[in-house]
Tab-separated table of C-alpha atoms in Angstrom:
chain	number	residue	atom	x	y	z
A	1	UNK	CA	6.041	68.142	18.023
A	2	UNK	CA	7.129	64.906	19.408
A	3	UNK	CA	3.469	63.765	19.662
A	4	UNK	CA	2.973	64.632	15.973
A	5	UNK	CA	5.574	62.411	14.843
A	6	UNK	CA	4.452	59.723	17.593
A	7	UNK	CA	1.123	59.969	15.174
A	8	UNK	CA	3.283	59.616	12.381
A	9	UNK	CA	5.747	56.900	12.921
A	10	UNK	CA	3.405	55.030	15.028
A	11	UNK	CA	0.711	53.696	11.816
A	12	UNK	CA	4.053	53.548	9.713
A	13	UNK	CA	5.645	50.916	12.327
A	14	UNK	CA	2.027	49.229	12.746
A	15	UNK	CA	1.747	48.903	8.953
A	16	UNK	CA	5.400	47.588	8.563
A	17	UNK	CA	4.652	45.067	11.556
A	18	UNK	CA	1.264	43.966	9.766
A	19	UNK	CA	2.995	43.727	6.253
A	20	UNK	CA	5.793	41.612	7.493
A	21	UNK	CA	3.606	39.223	9.641
A	22	UNK	CA	1.390	38.898	6.106
A	23	UNK	CA	4.675	38.277	4.118
A	24	UNK	CA	6.114	35.757	6.945
A	25	UNK	CA	2.469	33.931	6.690
A	26	UNK	CA	2.488	34.113	2.964
A	27	UNK	CA	6.110	32.819	2.819
A	28	UNK	CA	5.233	29.537	5.062
A	29	UNK	CA	2.554	28.661	3.285
A	30	UNK	CA	4.232	28.831	0.149
A	31	UNK	CA	7.317	26.858	1.896
A	32	UNK	CA	4.398	24.284	2.761
A	33	UNK	CA	3.102	23.918	-0.640
A	34	UNK	CA	6.761	23.450	-1.941
A	35	UNK	CA	7.657	20.881	0.701
A	36	UNK	CA	4.715	18.761	-0.391
A	37	UNK	CA	4.852	19.119	-4.003
A	38	UNK	CA	8.339	17.690	-3.519
A	39	UNK	CA	7.532	14.950	-0.916
A	40	UNK	CA	3.916	14.014	-1.962
A	41	UNK	CA	2.847	11.674	-4.235
A	42	UNK	CA	-0.805	12.850	-4.388
A	43	UNK	CA	-2.005	9.049	-4.663
A	44	UNK	CA	-5.729	9.996	-3.570
A	45	UNK	CA	-7.998	12.663	-4.108
A	46	UNK	CA	-7.591	13.805	-0.156
A	47	UNK	CA	-4.101	14.428	-0.482
A	48	UNK	CA	-4.807	16.950	-3.529
A	49	UNK	CA	-7.684	18.207	-1.555
A	50	UNK	CA	-5.776	19.075	1.461
A	51	UNK	CA	-3.113	20.772	-0.927
A	52	UNK	CA	-5.889	22.779	-2.543
A	53	UNK	CA	-7.138	24.214	0.858
A	54	UNK	CA	-3.767	25.810	1.447
A	55	UNK	CA	-4.144	27.323	-2.270
A	56	UNK	CA	-7.409	29.193	-0.745
A	57	UNK	CA	-5.740	30.145	2.590
A	58	UNK	CA	-2.911	31.699	0.082
A	59	UNK	CA	-4.944	33.513	-2.385
A	60	UNK	CA	-6.409	35.906	0.034
A	61	UNK	CA	-2.914	37.176	0.104
A	62	UNK	CA	-1.667	36.468	-3.397
A	63	UNK	CA	-3.796	35.660	-6.132
A	64	UNK	CA	-1.233	35.399	-8.535
A	65	UNK	CA	1.206	32.955	-6.502
A	66	UNK	CA	-2.326	30.635	-5.577
A	67	UNK	CA	-2.738	30.235	-9.222
A	68	UNK	CA	0.913	29.594	-9.902
A	69	UNK	CA	0.916	26.627	-7.302
A	70	UNK	CA	-2.229	25.153	-8.442
A	71	UNK	CA	-0.429	24.945	-11.967
A	72	UNK	CA	2.229	23.688	-10.442
A	73	UNK	CA	0.636	20.889	-8.841
A	74	UNK	CA	-1.525	20.389	-12.400
A	75	UNK	CA	1.668	20.285	-14.292
A	76	UNK	CA	3.237	17.703	-11.318
A	77	UNK	CA	0.337	15.387	-11.955
A	78	UNK	CA	0.085	15.529	-16.065
A	79	UNK	CA	3.763	14.600	-15.872
A	80	UNK	CA	3.208	11.638	-13.729
A	81	UNK	CA	0.123	10.568	-15.968
A	82	UNK	CA	-1.539	10.949	-12.190
A	83	UNK	CA	-5.646	12.129	-12.888
A	84	UNK	CA	-5.839	11.640	-9.138
A	85	UNK	CA	-8.217	15.065	-8.210
A	86	UNK	CA	-7.546	16.862	-11.615
A	87	UNK	CA	-11.086	17.594	-11.844
A	88	UNK	CA	-10.929	19.382	-8.400
A	89	UNK	CA	-7.372	21.121	-9.559
A	90	UNK	CA	-9.239	22.439	-12.473
A	91	UNK	CA	-12.433	23.703	-10.479
A	92	UNK	CA	-10.046	25.803	-8.286
A	93	UNK	CA	-8.432	27.222	-10.939
A	94	UNK	CA	-11.592	28.199	-12.237
A	95	UNK	CA	-12.796	29.633	-9.454
A	96	UNK	CA	-9.513	31.455	-8.927
A	97	UNK	CA	-9.841	33.284	-12.748
A	98	UNK	CA	-13.457	33.788	-12.114
A	99	UNK	CA	-12.934	35.847	-8.988
A	100	UNK	CA	-10.304	37.524	-10.654
A	101	UNK	CA	-12.730	38.868	-13.728
A	102	UNK	CA	-10.772	36.185	-15.996
A	103	UNK	CA	-13.863	34.583	-17.758
A	104	UNK	CA	-13.098	33.114	-20.755
A	105	UNK	CA	-9.574	31.169	-18.570
A	106	UNK	CA	-12.547	30.423	-15.982
A	107	UNK	CA	-14.858	28.674	-18.734
A	108	UNK	CA	-11.734	27.014	-20.092
A	109	UNK	CA	-11.322	25.344	-16.525
A	110	UNK	CA	-14.295	24.750	-15.672
A	111	UNK	CA	-15.978	22.875	-18.572
A	112	UNK	CA	-12.709	20.645	-18.596
A	113	UNK	CA	-13.554	19.710	-14.591
A	114	UNK	CA	-16.961	19.096	-15.815
A	115	UNK	CA	-15.746	16.437	-18.410
A	116	UNK	CA	-13.913	14.826	-15.778
A	117	UNK	CA	-16.802	15.057	-12.991
A	118	UNK	CA	-18.745	13.711	-15.495
A	119	UNK	CA	-16.679	10.698	-16.479
A	120	UNK	CA	-16.184	9.965	-12.481
A	121	UNK	CA	-20.249	10.614	-12.265
A	122	UNK	CA	-19.821	12.760	-9.234
A	123	UNK	CA	-23.025	14.153	-9.638
A	124	UNK	CA	-22.601	16.582	-6.950
A	125	UNK	CA	-19.604	18.422	-8.438
A	126	UNK	CA	-21.188	18.088	-11.606
A	127	UNK	CA	-24.206	20.389	-10.309
A	128	UNK	CA	-21.722	22.573	-8.686
A	129	UNK	CA	-19.827	23.027	-11.873
A	130	UNK	CA	-22.700	23.344	-14.373
A	131	UNK	CA	-24.038	26.343	-12.210
A	132	UNK	CA	-20.353	27.758	-11.993
A	133	UNK	CA	-20.069	27.905	-15.717
A	134	UNK	CA	-24.033	29.477	-15.863
A	135	UNK	CA	-22.649	32.421	-13.156
A	136	UNK	CA	-19.522	33.076	-15.437
A	137	UNK	CA	-21.781	33.572	-18.521
A	138	UNK	CA	-23.784	35.586	-16.450
A	139	UNK	CA	-20.782	37.773	-15.347
A	140	UNK	CA	-20.228	37.902	-19.669
A	141	UNK	CA	-23.951	38.978	-19.797
A	142	UNK	CA	-24.632	35.976	-22.261
A	143	UNK	CA	-27.990	34.880	-20.602
A	144	UNK	CA	-28.714	32.494	-22.868
A	145	UNK	CA	-25.875	30.058	-22.216
A	146	UNK	CA	-26.129	31.131	-18.513
A	147	UNK	CA	-29.939	29.949	-18.291
A	148	UNK	CA	-28.542	26.749	-20.421
A	149	UNK	CA	-26.510	25.666	-18.336
A	150	UNK	CA	-28.173	26.567	-14.773
A	151	UNK	CA	-31.121	24.810	-15.718
A	152	UNK	CA	-29.099	21.732	-16.571
A	153	UNK	CA	-27.843	22.105	-12.808
A	154	UNK	CA	-31.241	22.408	-11.777
A	155	UNK	CA	-32.351	19.503	-13.690
A	156	UNK	CA	-29.641	17.348	-12.265
A	157	UNK	CA	-30.430	17.897	-8.849
A	158	UNK	CA	-33.432	15.081	-8.714
A	159	UNK	CA	-30.185	12.522	-9.199
A	160	UNK	CA	-28.412	14.073	-5.996
A	161	UNK	CA	-29.442	13.554	-2.446
A	162	UNK	CA	-29.109	15.838	0.526
A	163	UNK	CA	-28.006	18.878	-1.770
A	164	UNK	CA	-30.116	22.048	-1.624
A	165	UNK	CA	-31.111	23.791	-5.040
A	166	UNK	CA	-31.508	27.237	-3.298
A	167	UNK	CA	-28.584	28.210	-4.468
A	168	UNK	CA	-29.574	27.456	-8.049
A	169	UNK	CA	-32.908	28.512	-7.989
A	170	UNK	CA	-32.115	31.785	-6.812
A	171	UNK	CA	-29.148	32.456	-9.822
A	172	UNK	CA	-31.952	31.963	-11.918
A	173	UNK	CA	-34.753	34.041	-10.359
A	174	UNK	CA	-31.841	36.777	-10.703
A	175	UNK	CA	-31.116	35.535	-14.545
A	176	UNK	CA	-34.621	36.203	-15.333
A	177	UNK	CA	-34.603	39.322	-13.600
A	178	UNK	CA	-31.520	40.773	-15.681
A	179	UNK	CA	-33.110	39.159	-18.458
A	180	UNK	CA	-36.239	41.067	-17.737
A	181	UNK	CA	-38.227	37.904	-17.893
A	182	UNK	CA	-40.433	38.394	-14.732
A	183	UNK	CA	-42.678	35.602	-15.038
A	184	UNK	CA	-39.803	33.212	-14.824
A	185	UNK	CA	-37.939	35.149	-12.270
A	186	UNK	CA	-41.005	34.794	-10.250
A	187	UNK	CA	-41.710	31.189	-10.808
A	188	UNK	CA	-38.063	30.150	-9.209
A	189	UNK	CA	-38.293	32.401	-6.766
A	190	UNK	CA	-41.212	31.286	-5.143
A	191	UNK	CA	-39.805	27.736	-5.400
A	192	UNK	CA	-37.698	28.713	-2.921
A	193	UNK	CA	-40.135	30.531	-0.430
A	194	UNK	CA	-42.070	27.326	-0.618
A	195	UNK	CA	-39.287	25.295	1.046
A	196	UNK	CA	-39.104	24.776	4.354
A	197	UNK	CA	-35.661	24.758	5.200
A	198	UNK	CA	-33.867	27.871	3.631
A	199	UNK	CA	-30.668	29.673	4.483
A	200	UNK	CA	-31.324	33.364	5.963
A	201	UNK	CA	-29.188	34.633	2.982
A	202	UNK	CA	-31.113	32.852	0.311
A	203	UNK	CA	-34.412	34.240	1.457
A	204	UNK	CA	-32.557	37.847	1.535
A	205	UNK	CA	-31.554	37.611	-1.872
A	206	UNK	CA	-35.007	35.902	-2.932
A	207	UNK	CA	-37.144	38.573	-1.215
A	208	UNK	CA	-34.652	41.311	-2.558
A	209	UNK	CA	-35.216	40.064	-6.204
A	210	UNK	CA	-38.948	39.458	-5.628
A	211	UNK	CA	-38.951	43.173	-4.940
A	212	UNK	CA	-36.889	44.401	-7.683
A	213	UNK	CA	-39.166	42.115	-9.979
A	214	UNK	CA	-42.706	43.656	-8.853
A	215	UNK	CA	-41.060	47.051	-8.990
A	216	UNK	CA	-40.206	46.692	-12.542
A	217	UNK	CA	-43.981	45.775	-13.823
A	218	UNK	CA	-45.032	48.164	-11.378
A	219	UNK	CA	-47.006	46.477	-8.616
A	220	UNK	CA	-44.840	48.904	-5.718
A	221	UNK	CA	-47.185	47.485	-2.930
A	222	UNK	CA	-45.818	43.846	-3.307
A	223	UNK	CA	-42.390	45.436	-4.087
A	224	UNK	CA	-42.286	47.479	-0.687
A	225	UNK	CA	-43.312	44.494	1.142
A	226	UNK	CA	-40.655	42.129	-0.217
A	227	UNK	CA	-37.962	44.761	0.102
A	228	UNK	CA	-38.804	45.147	3.508
A	229	UNK	CA	-38.954	41.387	4.170
A	230	UNK	CA	-35.550	41.178	2.726
A	231	UNK	CA	-33.976	44.102	4.889
A	232	UNK	CA	-35.321	41.622	8.097
A	233	UNK	CA	-33.216	39.300	6.567
A	234	UNK	CA	-30.271	41.533	6.087
A	235	UNK	CA	-30.335	42.706	9.385
A	236	UNK	CA	-30.350	38.460	10.875
A	237	UNK	CA	-27.044	37.817	8.804
A	238	UNK	CA	-25.785	41.586	9.147
A	239	UNK	CA	-25.008	41.790	5.342
A	240	UNK	CA	-24.554	45.661	4.503
A	241	UNK	CA	-24.284	45.251	0.796
A	242	UNK	CA	-28.106	43.571	0.756
A	243	UNK	CA	-29.133	46.515	2.890
A	244	UNK	CA	-27.691	49.193	0.836
A	245	UNK	CA	-29.581	47.504	-2.468
A	246	UNK	CA	-32.903	47.194	-0.704
A	247	UNK	CA	-33.049	50.602	0.610
A	248	UNK	CA	-32.236	52.034	-2.991
A	249	UNK	CA	-34.958	49.819	-4.124
A	250	UNK	CA	-37.460	50.853	-1.510
A	251	UNK	CA	-36.087	54.638	-2.588
A	252	UNK	CA	-37.509	53.950	-6.363
A	253	UNK	CA	-40.248	52.580	-5.460
A	254	UNK	CA	-41.186	55.794	-3.166
A	255	UNK	CA	-40.183	58.221	-5.818
A	256	UNK	CA	-42.831	56.449	-7.950
A	257	UNK	CA	-45.492	56.747	-5.576
A	258	UNK	CA	-44.434	59.966	-4.967
A	259	UNK	CA	-43.533	59.535	-1.301
A	260	UNK	CA	-39.999	61.642	-1.825
A	261	UNK	CA	-39.303	62.477	2.009
A	262	UNK	CA	-39.133	58.317	2.269
A	263	UNK	CA	-37.008	58.077	-0.755
A	264	UNK	CA	-35.039	60.674	0.357
A	265	UNK	CA	-34.164	59.262	3.807
A	266	UNK	CA	-33.901	55.433	2.263
A	267	UNK	CA	-31.276	56.859	-0.249
A	268	UNK	CA	-29.302	59.008	2.742
A	269	UNK	CA	-29.079	55.819	4.767
A	270	UNK	CA	-27.906	53.816	1.361
A	271	UNK	CA	-25.138	56.462	0.778
A	272	UNK	CA	-23.862	56.693	4.299
A	273	UNK	CA	-23.582	52.803	4.181
A	274	UNK	CA	-22.469	52.273	0.383
A	275	UNK	CA	-19.468	54.690	1.838
A	276	UNK	CA	-19.096	52.758	5.003
A	277	UNK	CA	-18.116	49.725	2.858
A	278	UNK	CA	-16.571	51.381	0.109
A	279	UNK	CA	-19.353	50.187	-2.551
A	280	UNK	CA	-18.837	52.889	-5.604
A	281	UNK	CA	-21.502	50.779	-7.518
A	282	UNK	CA	-23.919	50.700	-5.170
A	283	UNK	CA	-23.257	54.447	-4.174
A	284	UNK	CA	-23.324	55.079	-8.253
A	285	UNK	CA	-26.789	53.576	-8.051
A	286	UNK	CA	-27.888	55.488	-4.995
A	287	UNK	CA	-26.549	58.868	-6.682
A	288	UNK	CA	-28.709	57.690	-10.390
A	289	UNK	CA	-31.704	57.686	-7.776
A	290	UNK	CA	-31.568	60.707	-5.900
A	291	UNK	CA	-31.066	62.605	-9.733
A	292	UNK	CA	-33.981	61.051	-10.656
A	293	UNK	CA	-35.650	62.159	-7.097
A	294	UNK	CA	-34.191	65.801	-7.937
A	295	UNK	CA	-34.987	65.630	-11.688
A	296	UNK	CA	-39.073	64.828	-10.775
A	297	UNK	CA	-38.897	67.491	-7.503
A	298	UNK	CA	-36.922	70.121	-10.129
A	299	UNK	CA	-34.133	71.051	-7.298
A	300	UNK	CA	-31.417	72.350	-9.780
A	301	UNK	CA	-28.733	72.675	-7.366
A	302	UNK	CA	-29.335	69.557	-5.931
A	303	UNK	CA	-29.597	67.877	-9.017
A	304	UNK	CA	-26.133	69.387	-10.183
A	305	UNK	CA	-24.358	68.811	-6.727
A	306	UNK	CA	-25.529	64.993	-7.255
A	307	UNK	CA	-24.843	64.489	-11.018
A	308	UNK	CA	-21.312	66.026	-10.427
A	309	UNK	CA	-20.815	63.227	-7.683
A	310	UNK	CA	-22.730	60.853	-9.672
A	311	UNK	CA	-19.690	61.779	-12.684
A	312	UNK	CA	-16.820	61.596	-10.392
A	313	UNK	CA	-17.761	58.029	-8.796
A	314	UNK	CA	-18.245	57.253	-12.525
A	315	UNK	CA	-14.556	58.298	-13.289
A	316	UNK	CA	-13.742	56.358	-10.476
A	317	UNK	CA	-15.677	53.174	-11.353
A	318	UNK	CA	-14.424	53.771	-14.861
A	319	UNK	CA	-10.571	54.034	-13.250
A	320	UNK	CA	-11.558	51.070	-11.179
A	321	UNK	CA	-12.657	48.740	-13.687
A	322	UNK	CA	-9.313	49.891	-15.753
A	323	UNK	CA	-7.685	48.703	-12.896
A	324	UNK	CA	-8.994	45.423	-12.748
A	325	UNK	CA	-7.936	45.014	-16.048
A	326	UNK	CA	-4.806	46.128	-15.285
A	327	UNK	CA	-4.822	43.673	-12.238
A	328	UNK	CA	-6.224	41.013	-14.507
A	329	UNK	CA	-3.598	41.489	-17.298
A	330	UNK	CA	-0.735	41.371	-14.049
A	331	UNK	CA	-2.007	38.670	-12.620
A	332	UNK	CA	-1.827	36.937	-16.329
A	333	UNK	CA	1.666	38.489	-16.727
A	334	UNK	CA	2.877	37.174	-13.186
A	335	UNK	CA	1.371	33.736	-14.065
A	336	UNK	CA	3.295	33.540	-17.353
A	337	UNK	CA	6.245	35.120	-15.635
A	338	UNK	CA	5.905	32.593	-12.507
A	339	UNK	CA	5.246	29.836	-15.374
A	340	UNK	CA	8.467	30.973	-17.353
A	341	UNK	CA	10.164	30.717	-13.847
A	342	UNK	CA	9.303	27.737	-13.501
A	343	UNK	CA	10.317	26.376	-16.778
A	344	UNK	CA	13.628	27.903	-16.261
A	345	UNK	CA	13.619	26.685	-12.914
A	346	UNK	CA	12.643	23.200	-14.400
A	347	UNK	CA	15.446	23.350	-17.231
A	348	UNK	CA	17.904	24.425	-14.673
A	349	UNK	CA	17.172	21.272	-12.658
A	350	UNK	CA	17.200	19.095	-15.668
A	351	UNK	CA	20.559	20.213	-16.488
A	352	UNK	CA	21.900	19.955	-12.867
A	353	UNK	CA	19.929	16.560	-12.490
A	354	UNK	CA	22.092	15.359	-15.915
A	355	UNK	CA	25.447	16.575	-14.285
A	356	UNK	CA	24.259	15.267	-11.028
A	357	UNK	CA	23.399	11.761	-13.196
A	358	UNK	CA	27.089	11.970	-15.183
A	359	UNK	CA	29.082	12.641	-12.027
A	360	UNK	CA	26.784	9.874	-9.823
A	361	UNK	CA	27.613	7.439	-12.858
A	362	UNK	CA	31.161	8.387	-12.660
A	363	UNK	CA	30.780	7.780	-8.862
A	364	UNK	CA	29.340	4.709	-8.949
A	365	UNK	CA	31.739	3.121	-11.564
A	366	UNK	CA	34.423	4.547	-9.520
A	367	UNK	CA	32.951	2.939	-6.292
A	368	UNK	CA	32.169	0.046	-8.304
A	369	UNK	CA	36.267	-0.177	-9.439
A	370	UNK	CA	37.010	0.326	-5.938
A	371	UNK	CA	35.196	-2.276	-4.314
A	372	UNK	CA	36.723	-4.712	-6.848
A	373	UNK	CA	39.797	-3.688	-5.867
A	374	UNK	CA	39.237	-3.984	-2.278
A	375	UNK	CA	37.282	-7.454	-3.249
A	376	UNK	CA	40.656	-8.251	-5.260
A	377	UNK	CA	43.039	-7.243	-2.392
A	378	UNK	CA	40.647	-9.357	0.075
A	379	UNK	CA	40.556	-12.379	-2.092
A	380	UNK	CA	44.650	-12.384	-2.901
A	381	UNK	CA	45.403	-11.591	0.884
A	382	UNK	CA	43.169	-14.222	1.522
A	383	UNK	CA	45.186	-16.557	-0.794
A	384	UNK	CA	48.289	-15.662	0.482
A	385	UNK	CA	46.984	-16.538	4.174
A	386	UNK	CA	45.842	-19.737	3.043
A	387	UNK	CA	49.119	-20.329	1.174
A	388	UNK	CA	51.354	-19.333	4.327
A	389	UNK	CA	48.779	-21.693	6.332
A	390	UNK	CA	49.273	-24.492	3.520
A	391	UNK	CA	53.144	-23.979	3.631
A	392	UNK	CA	53.228	-24.178	6.999
A	393	UNK	CA	51.313	-27.366	7.197
A	394	UNK	CA	53.426	-28.828	4.322
A	395	UNK	CA	56.712	-27.793	6.696
A	396	UNK	CA	54.760	-29.819	9.934
A	397	UNK	CA	53.866	-32.602	7.696
A	398	UNK	CA	57.166	-32.771	6.294
A	399	UNK	CA	58.927	-32.866	9.727
A	400	UNK	CA	56.246	-35.237	10.906
A	401	UNK	CA	57.272	-37.529	7.716
A	402	UNK	CA	60.861	-37.313	8.915
A	403	UNK	CA	60.020	-38.384	12.111
A	404	UNK	CA	58.325	-41.234	11.026
A	405	UNK	CA	61.071	-42.226	8.520
A	406	UNK	CA	63.308	-42.281	11.487
A	407	UNK	CA	60.756	-44.535	13.476
A	408	UNK	CA	60.318	-46.883	10.410
A	409	UNK	CA	64.338	-46.832	10.109
A	410	UNK	CA	64.211	-48.005	13.594
A	411	UNK	CA	61.510	-50.231	12.806
A	412	UNK	CA	63.249	-51.626	10.083
A	413	UNK	CA	66.462	-52.149	11.941
A	414	UNK	CA	64.305	-54.090	14.749
A	415	UNK	CA	62.787	-55.989	11.872
A	416	UNK	CA	66.299	-57.185	10.538
A	417	UNK	CA	67.301	-58.326	13.541
A	418	UNK	CA	63.823	-60.192	14.245
A	419	UNK	CA	64.346	-61.553	10.737
A	420	UNK	CA	68.054	-63.001	11.209
A	421	UNK	CA	66.651	-64.290	14.704
A	422	UNK	CA	63.842	-66.011	12.776
A	423	UNK	CA	66.127	-67.070	9.874
A	424	UNK	CA	68.364	-68.897	12.908
A	425	UNK	CA	65.461	-69.964	14.588
A	426	UNK	CA	64.428	-71.595	11.061
A	427	UNK	CA	67.516	-73.232	10.654
A	428	UNK	CA	67.505	-74.715	14.088
A	429	UNK	CA	63.793	-75.643	13.170
A	430	UNK	CA	64.282	-78.884	11.705
A	431	UNK	CA	66.595	-80.374	14.278
A	432	UNK	CA	64.443	-79.426	17.013
A	433	UNK	CA	61.344	-80.797	15.109
A	434	UNK	CA	63.465	-84.229	14.974
A	435	UNK	CA	64.306	-83.985	18.457
A	436	UNK	CA	60.970	-83.350	19.809
A	437	UNK	CA	59.701	-85.790	17.434
A	438	UNK	CA	62.138	-88.327	19.108
A	439	UNK	CA	60.732	-87.242	22.179
A	440	UNK	CA	57.316	-87.646	21.520
A	441	UNK	CA	58.127	-91.330	20.121
A	442	UNK	CA	59.811	-91.727	23.628
A	443	UNK	CA	56.577	-90.326	25.034
A	444	UNK	CA	54.547	-92.546	23.196
A	445	UNK	CA	56.387	-95.573	24.391
A	446	UNK	CA	55.936	-94.690	27.570
A	447	UNK	CA	52.509	-94.174	27.891
A	448	UNK	CA	52.050	-97.820	26.023
A	449	UNK	CA	54.223	-99.064	28.685
A	450	UNK	CA	52.205	-97.072	31.441
A	451	UNK	CA	49.015	-98.313	29.641
A	452	UNK	CA	49.948	-102.137	30.129
A	453	UNK	CA	51.168	-101.265	33.638
A	454	UNK	CA	47.533	-99.908	33.984
A	455	UNK	CA	46.150	-102.762	32.476
A	456	UNK	CA	48.499	-105.805	32.877
A	457	UNK	CA	50.550	-105.222	36.074
A	458	UNK	CA	48.550	-102.803	38.191
A	459	UNK	CA	45.052	-104.994	38.023
A	460	UNK	CA	46.831	-108.518	39.034
A	461	UNK	CA	47.952	-107.068	41.957
A	462	UNK	CA	44.616	-105.404	42.904
A	463	UNK	CA	42.418	-108.615	41.672
A	464	UNK	CA	44.264	-110.863	44.142
A	465	UNK	CA	43.397	-108.021	46.852
A	466	UNK	CA	39.954	-107.871	46.029
A	467	UNK	CA	39.848	-111.561	46.170
A	468	UNK	CA	41.106	-112.405	49.473
A	469	UNK	CA	38.668	-109.584	50.907
A	470	UNK	CA	36.083	-111.771	49.628
A	471	UNK	CA	37.113	-115.003	51.021
A	472	UNK	CA	37.593	-112.935	54.289
A	473	UNK	CA	33.958	-111.998	54.264
A	474	UNK	CA	33.254	-115.364	53.663
A	475	UNK	CA	34.885	-116.939	56.724
A	476	UNK	CA	32.246	-117.583	59.424
A	477	UNK	CA	33.923	-117.173	62.696
A	478	UNK	CA	35.576	-114.271	61.753
A	479	UNK	CA	39.105	-115.679	62.203
A	480	UNK	CA	41.610	-114.741	59.532
A	481	UNK	CA	43.428	-117.616	57.796
A	482	UNK	CA	46.894	-117.351	57.844
A	483	UNK	CA	47.276	-118.605	54.309
A	484	UNK	CA	45.315	-116.065	53.041
A	485	UNK	CA	46.635	-113.446	55.085
A	486	UNK	CA	50.008	-114.585	53.698
A	487	UNK	CA	48.663	-114.518	49.934
A	488	UNK	CA	47.040	-110.806	50.962
A	489	UNK	CA	50.677	-109.602	52.007
A	490	UNK	CA	52.254	-111.044	48.938
A	491	UNK	CA	49.828	-109.342	46.762
A	492	UNK	CA	50.110	-105.863	48.517
A	493	UNK	CA	53.779	-106.124	48.195
A	494	UNK	CA	53.400	-106.835	44.556
A	495	UNK	CA	51.127	-103.762	44.157
A	496	UNK	CA	53.673	-101.725	46.118
A	497	UNK	CA	56.450	-103.025	43.492
A	498	UNK	CA	53.835	-101.824	40.543
A	499	UNK	CA	53.256	-98.868	42.098
A	500	UNK	CA	56.742	-97.881	42.715
A	501	UNK	CA	57.560	-98.573	38.644
A	502	UNK	CA	55.093	-96.810	37.461
A	503	UNK	CA	56.203	-94.186	39.837
A	504	UNK	CA	59.581	-94.460	38.063
A	505	UNK	CA	58.019	-94.374	34.931
A	506	UNK	CA	56.243	-90.902	35.582
A	507	UNK	CA	59.333	-89.604	36.991
A	508	UNK	CA	61.170	-90.411	33.613
A	509	UNK	CA	58.213	-88.975	31.610
A	510	UNK	CA	59.069	-85.696	33.681
A	511	UNK	CA	62.585	-85.617	33.188
A	512	UNK	CA	61.852	-85.935	29.115
């Protein structure tokens, strides 16, 4: 009992765990996309392509969310009149719509992106977009338009370097095969096989479509050859769907050739593999081939059995197609709802932004008033400080002036005293001048008298002495005459007297 509960609970737990992990991862990608929408300016195509790569990761988990985020980016760039990566955004939208089977919306997006790629002269993307448009028309079974655009893509390949045409040639081969224009189909498929470097996948589709083409025109041996070749390529790349389709085609060739046992084996293998990969359209095709086989063989029981299985699969496919339509409508509805929510959120954000703006303006005015008040207070405070400082300086200057006035008063008293003394001196000046004049006159007289003595009284004795000395020098025997000596003595005494008088005269001058 416990073991049974464990078997039930364990798968549920694992499912819950993986679902939670999946949800967390999706939320993580959405959070990154939200952050990029808010923070990134998308000034280059590279930034747009990085964002679109994230939506590609999100698409495998939630196609609606992937489309929604691509639309959000488109709206953001449109509102900012930013054309960076616009063409890639539209191309990605077209691809997402195409994968969901919403072909009209895919065509609209592809055509808009094509116009932009042509304006920017992006030749590689022009070729890819033309091919995508052709494939979209092919899905709508509008083969004429499909051929027109795929051929246009092929024609423009001459302008593009390092771009393999194999995918476009495969698409054209399939297109003309579906139109039952087998010559054209072979023409384009042969071009692929003639190329040196072709991928294994392209070779597989090319040989498959050539096998179907040859089967349709009744060249069964050629059909078998190419279908067996396709099995080799599918084996190399391990492409199960290709295996199923090639074996069904081989079975149909064997049915035509009457190789019923081989046809049964091919169809058995195809049925087993189709069930394994849950490919209902190929399973229906295998059952149709078995119905044809059992109809030819006349095996009623087997015919009824597979006819009933055919009907069940057809009902299942119809239900699946209905679910696909419902899914497309659901995605469109979900996208519309998300856009509606986006507009609602944008409106709420706008209203909130207006409120914030109004409050911001009020706060700015309040802050401005506060700043003005603070500046005014600081200004008044500085003025008050300056006035106090000026008052203090004036007080100091007043005290200094008072001290200077006291000094000036003291100086004035001194000057008054000096003025009085000067007045007294001025009063005595004339008397002193007169006295001084008398003294100077007396002095002049004395000088004149001194000069007289010097020139007359003093000179005569000196001359006498000099003359007597000359007389003595002229005496031949060297004896001094007493008379001369007496005269010399007399002259010397007179000289002494004159000097004495001169001395008295000088003493008198000193006393005066």
